[in-house]
Short mmCIF file of C-alpha atoms in Angstrom, two decimals:
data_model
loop_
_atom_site.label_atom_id
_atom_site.label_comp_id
_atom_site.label_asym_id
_atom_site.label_seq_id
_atom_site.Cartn_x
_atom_site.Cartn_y
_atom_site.Cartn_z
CA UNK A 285 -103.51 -124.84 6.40
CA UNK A 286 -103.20 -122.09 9.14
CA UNK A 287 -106.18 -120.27 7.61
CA UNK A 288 -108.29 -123.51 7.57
CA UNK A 289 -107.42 -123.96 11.15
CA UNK A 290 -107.91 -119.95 12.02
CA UNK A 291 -111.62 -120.81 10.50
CA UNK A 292 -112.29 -124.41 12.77
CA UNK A 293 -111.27 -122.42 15.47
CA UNK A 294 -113.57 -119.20 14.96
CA UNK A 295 -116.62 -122.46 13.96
CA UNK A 296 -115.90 -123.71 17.59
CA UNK A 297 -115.69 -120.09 19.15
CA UNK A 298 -118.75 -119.17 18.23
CA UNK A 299 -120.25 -122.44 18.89
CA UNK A 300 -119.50 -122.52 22.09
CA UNK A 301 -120.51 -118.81 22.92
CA UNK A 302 -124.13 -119.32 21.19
CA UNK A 303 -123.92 -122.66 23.61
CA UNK A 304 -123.38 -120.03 26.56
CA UNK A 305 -125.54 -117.60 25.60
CA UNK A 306 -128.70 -119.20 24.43
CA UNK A 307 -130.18 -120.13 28.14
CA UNK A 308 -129.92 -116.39 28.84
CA UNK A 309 -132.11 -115.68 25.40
CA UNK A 310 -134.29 -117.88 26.70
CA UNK A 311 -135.54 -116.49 29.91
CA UNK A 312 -137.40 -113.84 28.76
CA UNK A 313 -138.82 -115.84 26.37
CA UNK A 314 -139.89 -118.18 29.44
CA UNK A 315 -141.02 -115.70 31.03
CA UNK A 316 -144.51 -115.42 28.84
CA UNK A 317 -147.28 -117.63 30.81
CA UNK A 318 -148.09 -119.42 27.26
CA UNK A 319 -144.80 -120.89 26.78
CA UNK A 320 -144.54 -124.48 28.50
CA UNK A 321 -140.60 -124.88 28.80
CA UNK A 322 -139.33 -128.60 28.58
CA UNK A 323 -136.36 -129.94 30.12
CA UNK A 324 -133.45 -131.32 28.89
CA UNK A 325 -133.98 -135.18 30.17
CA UNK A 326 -137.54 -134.89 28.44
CA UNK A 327 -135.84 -134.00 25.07
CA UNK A 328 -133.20 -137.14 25.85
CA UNK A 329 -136.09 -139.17 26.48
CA UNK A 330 -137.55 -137.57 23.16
CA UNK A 331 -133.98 -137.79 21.02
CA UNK A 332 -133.73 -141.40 22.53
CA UNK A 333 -137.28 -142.74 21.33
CA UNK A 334 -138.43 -143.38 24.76
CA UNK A 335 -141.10 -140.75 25.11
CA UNK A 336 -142.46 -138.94 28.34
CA UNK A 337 -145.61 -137.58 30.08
CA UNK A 338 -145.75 -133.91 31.05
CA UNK A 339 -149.09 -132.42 31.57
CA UNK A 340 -148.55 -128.86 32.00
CA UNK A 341 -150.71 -127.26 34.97
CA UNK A 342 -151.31 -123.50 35.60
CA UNK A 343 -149.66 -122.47 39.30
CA UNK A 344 -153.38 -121.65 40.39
CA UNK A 345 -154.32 -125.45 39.62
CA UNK A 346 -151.52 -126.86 41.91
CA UNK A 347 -152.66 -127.70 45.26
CA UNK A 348 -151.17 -125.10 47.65
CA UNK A 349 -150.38 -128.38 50.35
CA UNK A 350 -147.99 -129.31 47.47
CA UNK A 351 -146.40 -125.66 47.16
CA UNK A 352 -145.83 -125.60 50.57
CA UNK A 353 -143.96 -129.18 50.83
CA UNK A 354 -141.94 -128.74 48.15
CA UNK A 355 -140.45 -125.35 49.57
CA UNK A 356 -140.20 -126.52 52.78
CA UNK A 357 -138.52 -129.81 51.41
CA UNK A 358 -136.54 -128.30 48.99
CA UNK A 359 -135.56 -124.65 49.23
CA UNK A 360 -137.15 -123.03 52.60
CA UNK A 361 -136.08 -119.37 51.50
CA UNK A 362 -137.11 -119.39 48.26
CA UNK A 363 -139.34 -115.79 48.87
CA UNK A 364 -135.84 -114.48 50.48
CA UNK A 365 -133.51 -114.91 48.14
CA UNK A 366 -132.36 -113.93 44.50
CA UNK A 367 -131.85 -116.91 42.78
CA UNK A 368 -129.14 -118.29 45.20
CA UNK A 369 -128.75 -118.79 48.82
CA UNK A 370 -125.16 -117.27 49.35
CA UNK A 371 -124.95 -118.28 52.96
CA UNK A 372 -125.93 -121.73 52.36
CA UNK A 373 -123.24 -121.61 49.28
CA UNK A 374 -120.34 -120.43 51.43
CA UNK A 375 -121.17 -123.12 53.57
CA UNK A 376 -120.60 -125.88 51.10
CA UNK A 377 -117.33 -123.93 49.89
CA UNK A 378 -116.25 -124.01 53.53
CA UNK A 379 -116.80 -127.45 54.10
CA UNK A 380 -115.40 -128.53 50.65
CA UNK A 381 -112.12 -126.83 51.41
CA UNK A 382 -111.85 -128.54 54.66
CA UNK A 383 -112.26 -132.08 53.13
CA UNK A 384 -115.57 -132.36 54.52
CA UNK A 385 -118.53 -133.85 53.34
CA UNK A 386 -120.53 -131.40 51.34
CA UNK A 387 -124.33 -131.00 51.82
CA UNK A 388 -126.50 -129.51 49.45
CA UNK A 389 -127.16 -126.03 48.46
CA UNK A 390 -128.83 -125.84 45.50
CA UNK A 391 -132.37 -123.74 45.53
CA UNK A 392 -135.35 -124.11 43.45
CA UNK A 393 -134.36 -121.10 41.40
CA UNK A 394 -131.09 -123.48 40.53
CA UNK A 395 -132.74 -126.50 40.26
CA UNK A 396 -134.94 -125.17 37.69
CA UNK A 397 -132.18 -123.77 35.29
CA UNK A 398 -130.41 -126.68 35.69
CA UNK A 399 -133.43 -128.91 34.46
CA UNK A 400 -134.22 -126.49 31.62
CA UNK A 401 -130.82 -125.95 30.32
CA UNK A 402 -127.71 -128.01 31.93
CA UNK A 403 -127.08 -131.56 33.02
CA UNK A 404 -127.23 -134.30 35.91
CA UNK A 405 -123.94 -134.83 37.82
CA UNK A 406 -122.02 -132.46 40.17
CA UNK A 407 -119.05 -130.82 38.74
CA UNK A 408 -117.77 -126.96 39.05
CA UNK A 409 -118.32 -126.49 35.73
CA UNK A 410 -121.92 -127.41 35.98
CA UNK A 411 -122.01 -125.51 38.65
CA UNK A 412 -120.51 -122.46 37.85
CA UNK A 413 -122.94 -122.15 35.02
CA UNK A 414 -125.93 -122.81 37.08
CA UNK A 415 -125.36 -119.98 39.07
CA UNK A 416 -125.63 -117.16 36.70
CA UNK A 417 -128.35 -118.37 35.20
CA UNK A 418 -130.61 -118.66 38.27
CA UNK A 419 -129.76 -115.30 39.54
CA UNK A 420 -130.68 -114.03 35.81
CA UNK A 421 -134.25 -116.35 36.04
CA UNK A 422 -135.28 -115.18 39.37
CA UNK A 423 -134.61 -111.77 38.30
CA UNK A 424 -137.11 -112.15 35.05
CA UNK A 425 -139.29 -114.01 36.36
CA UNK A 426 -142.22 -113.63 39.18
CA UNK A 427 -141.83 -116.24 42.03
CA UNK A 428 -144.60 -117.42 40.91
CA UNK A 429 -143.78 -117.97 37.20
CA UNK A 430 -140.47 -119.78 38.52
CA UNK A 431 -142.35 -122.04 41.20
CA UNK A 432 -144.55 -123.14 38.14
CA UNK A 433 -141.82 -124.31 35.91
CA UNK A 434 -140.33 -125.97 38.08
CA UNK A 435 -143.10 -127.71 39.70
CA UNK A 436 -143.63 -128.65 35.40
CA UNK A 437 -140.38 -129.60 34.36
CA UNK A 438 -139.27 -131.60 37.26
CA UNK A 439 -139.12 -135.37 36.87
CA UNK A 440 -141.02 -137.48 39.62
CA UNK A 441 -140.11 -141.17 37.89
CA UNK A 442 -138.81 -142.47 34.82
CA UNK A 443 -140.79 -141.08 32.50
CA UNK A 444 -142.91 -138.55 34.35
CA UNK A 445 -142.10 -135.07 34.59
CA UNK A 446 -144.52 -132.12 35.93
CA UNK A 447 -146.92 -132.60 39.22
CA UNK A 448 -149.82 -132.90 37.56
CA UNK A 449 -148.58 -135.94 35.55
CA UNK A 450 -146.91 -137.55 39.25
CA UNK A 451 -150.42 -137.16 40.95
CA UNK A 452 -152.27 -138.66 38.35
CA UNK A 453 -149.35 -141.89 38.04
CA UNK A 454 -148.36 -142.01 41.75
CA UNK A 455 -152.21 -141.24 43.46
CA UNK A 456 -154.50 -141.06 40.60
CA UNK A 457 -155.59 -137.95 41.20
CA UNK A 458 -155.37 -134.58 39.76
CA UNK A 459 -152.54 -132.23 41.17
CA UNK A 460 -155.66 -129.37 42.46
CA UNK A 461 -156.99 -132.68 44.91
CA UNK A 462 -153.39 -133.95 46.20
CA UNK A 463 -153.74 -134.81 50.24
CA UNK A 464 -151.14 -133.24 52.42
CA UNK A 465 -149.67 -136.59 53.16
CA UNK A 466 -149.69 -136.93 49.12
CA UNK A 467 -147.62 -133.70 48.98
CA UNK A 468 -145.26 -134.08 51.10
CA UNK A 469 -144.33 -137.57 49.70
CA UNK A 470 -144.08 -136.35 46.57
CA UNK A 471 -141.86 -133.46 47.66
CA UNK A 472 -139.55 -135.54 49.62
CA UNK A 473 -138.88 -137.78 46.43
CA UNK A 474 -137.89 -135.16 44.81
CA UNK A 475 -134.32 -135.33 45.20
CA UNK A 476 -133.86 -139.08 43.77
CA UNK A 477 -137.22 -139.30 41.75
CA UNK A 478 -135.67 -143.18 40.45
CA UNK A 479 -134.98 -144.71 43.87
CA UNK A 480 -137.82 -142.92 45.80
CA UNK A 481 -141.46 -143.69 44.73
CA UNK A 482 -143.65 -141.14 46.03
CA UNK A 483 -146.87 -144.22 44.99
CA UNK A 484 -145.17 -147.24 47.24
CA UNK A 485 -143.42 -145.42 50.47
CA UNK A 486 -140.83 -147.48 52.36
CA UNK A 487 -140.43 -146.65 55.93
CA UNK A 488 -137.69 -144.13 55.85
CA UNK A 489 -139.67 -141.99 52.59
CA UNK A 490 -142.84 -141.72 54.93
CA UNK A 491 -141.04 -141.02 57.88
CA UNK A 492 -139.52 -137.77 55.89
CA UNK A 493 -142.97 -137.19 54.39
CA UNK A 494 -144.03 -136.98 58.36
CA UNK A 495 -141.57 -133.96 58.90
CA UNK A 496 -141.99 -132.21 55.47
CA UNK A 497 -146.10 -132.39 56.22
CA UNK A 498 -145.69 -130.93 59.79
CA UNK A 499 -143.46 -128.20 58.23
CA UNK A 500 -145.61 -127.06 55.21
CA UNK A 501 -148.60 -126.69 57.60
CA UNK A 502 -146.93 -124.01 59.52
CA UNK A 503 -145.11 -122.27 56.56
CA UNK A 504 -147.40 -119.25 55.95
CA UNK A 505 -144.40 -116.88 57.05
CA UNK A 506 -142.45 -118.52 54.06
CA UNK A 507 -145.10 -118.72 51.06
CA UNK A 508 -145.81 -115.06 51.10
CA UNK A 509 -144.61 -114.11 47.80
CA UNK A 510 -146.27 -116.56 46.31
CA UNK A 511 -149.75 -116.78 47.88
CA UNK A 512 -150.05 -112.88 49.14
#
């Protein structure tokens, strides 16, 4: 009997440590600009019969207006930092220590290992994973190659994950031709893709699209590394 359990415990040990270590395999493998990475809601919405649409686009085929709102909407130092924004982080340690309320901190970098490899849902655990793993992808990969995945992988309604697949559903156009009002809505819906729809604005979504399109136009100083 202690034997049999010795061996269920090894089976779970290893387990678990090819559950750690596979993301990390997997980033060079990403790294290659033929691979088109999926996330893990499109392979729930795979697994759970409910099917998807992804198109994957090349980075050069993404309208730069779209770039530029989604980095100014979502992670404004993305050329600056490693992977992870540390001041921003010890920020939201600070705050959660003091019983405040906690504002986010994640950056695209994070956001993108997350949707390739971890779950929805705040918890340390999540988090502490997440971490590691986008200092590790923004190390292998170009700026660029990251800003594409992501811009691929992340989901802009039920069902639709990459831009090119939210231009076509939300504008009906293709994601080289999206408007810079059309970017910046689509950026700003970014962080509840289900609530916000980037196609029918209410009041408060456009009002945010206002300030994320007045910001992207005068972001050249932050877009360098992926435009220079």
């Amino acid at each position: 009997m202690t034997r049999r359990l010795r061996r269920s415990w090894r089976k779970v040990a290893l387990l678990v440590v090819a559950f750690l270590l596979l993301p990390y395999l997997l980033i060079p493998v990403y790294a290659v600009g033929f691979v088109h990475p999926v996330s893990t809601l499109m392979l729930r919405d795979l697994v759970t019969f409910q099917g998807y649409d992804r198109r994957w686009v090349d980075f050069e085929d993404i309208a730069p207006v779209l770039v530029q709102s989604v980095m100014m909407s979502e992670d404004g130092q993305f050329c600056r930092h490693g992977g992870v924004d540390w001041g921003e982080m010890r920020g939201v340690v600070n705050d959660a220590l003091e019983g405040a309320q906690t504002r986010g901190a994640s950056t695209i970098p994070m956001q993108t290992v997350k949707n390739l490899y971890l779950w929805n849902g705040r918890s340390f655990l999540r988090k502490g994973m997440e971490l590691p793993l986008a200092v590790a992808a923004d190390f292998v990969w170009s700026k660029r190659r990251l800003m594409e995945i992501y811009l691929n992988v992340a989901e802009w309604g039920p069902g639709i994950y990459g831009v090119e697949a939210a231009a076509r559903h939300h504008f009906n156009v293709p994601a080289s031709k999206l408007s810079r009002r059309q970017a910046a809505l689509l950026a700003v819906s970014l962080p509840n893709p289900i609530e916000r729809n980037a196609g029918e604005p209410g009041r408060g979504l456009r009002r945010l699209a206002g300030v994320i399109e007045r910001r992207a136009s005068r972001s050249g100083e932050y877009i360098k590394c992926l435009y220079d």
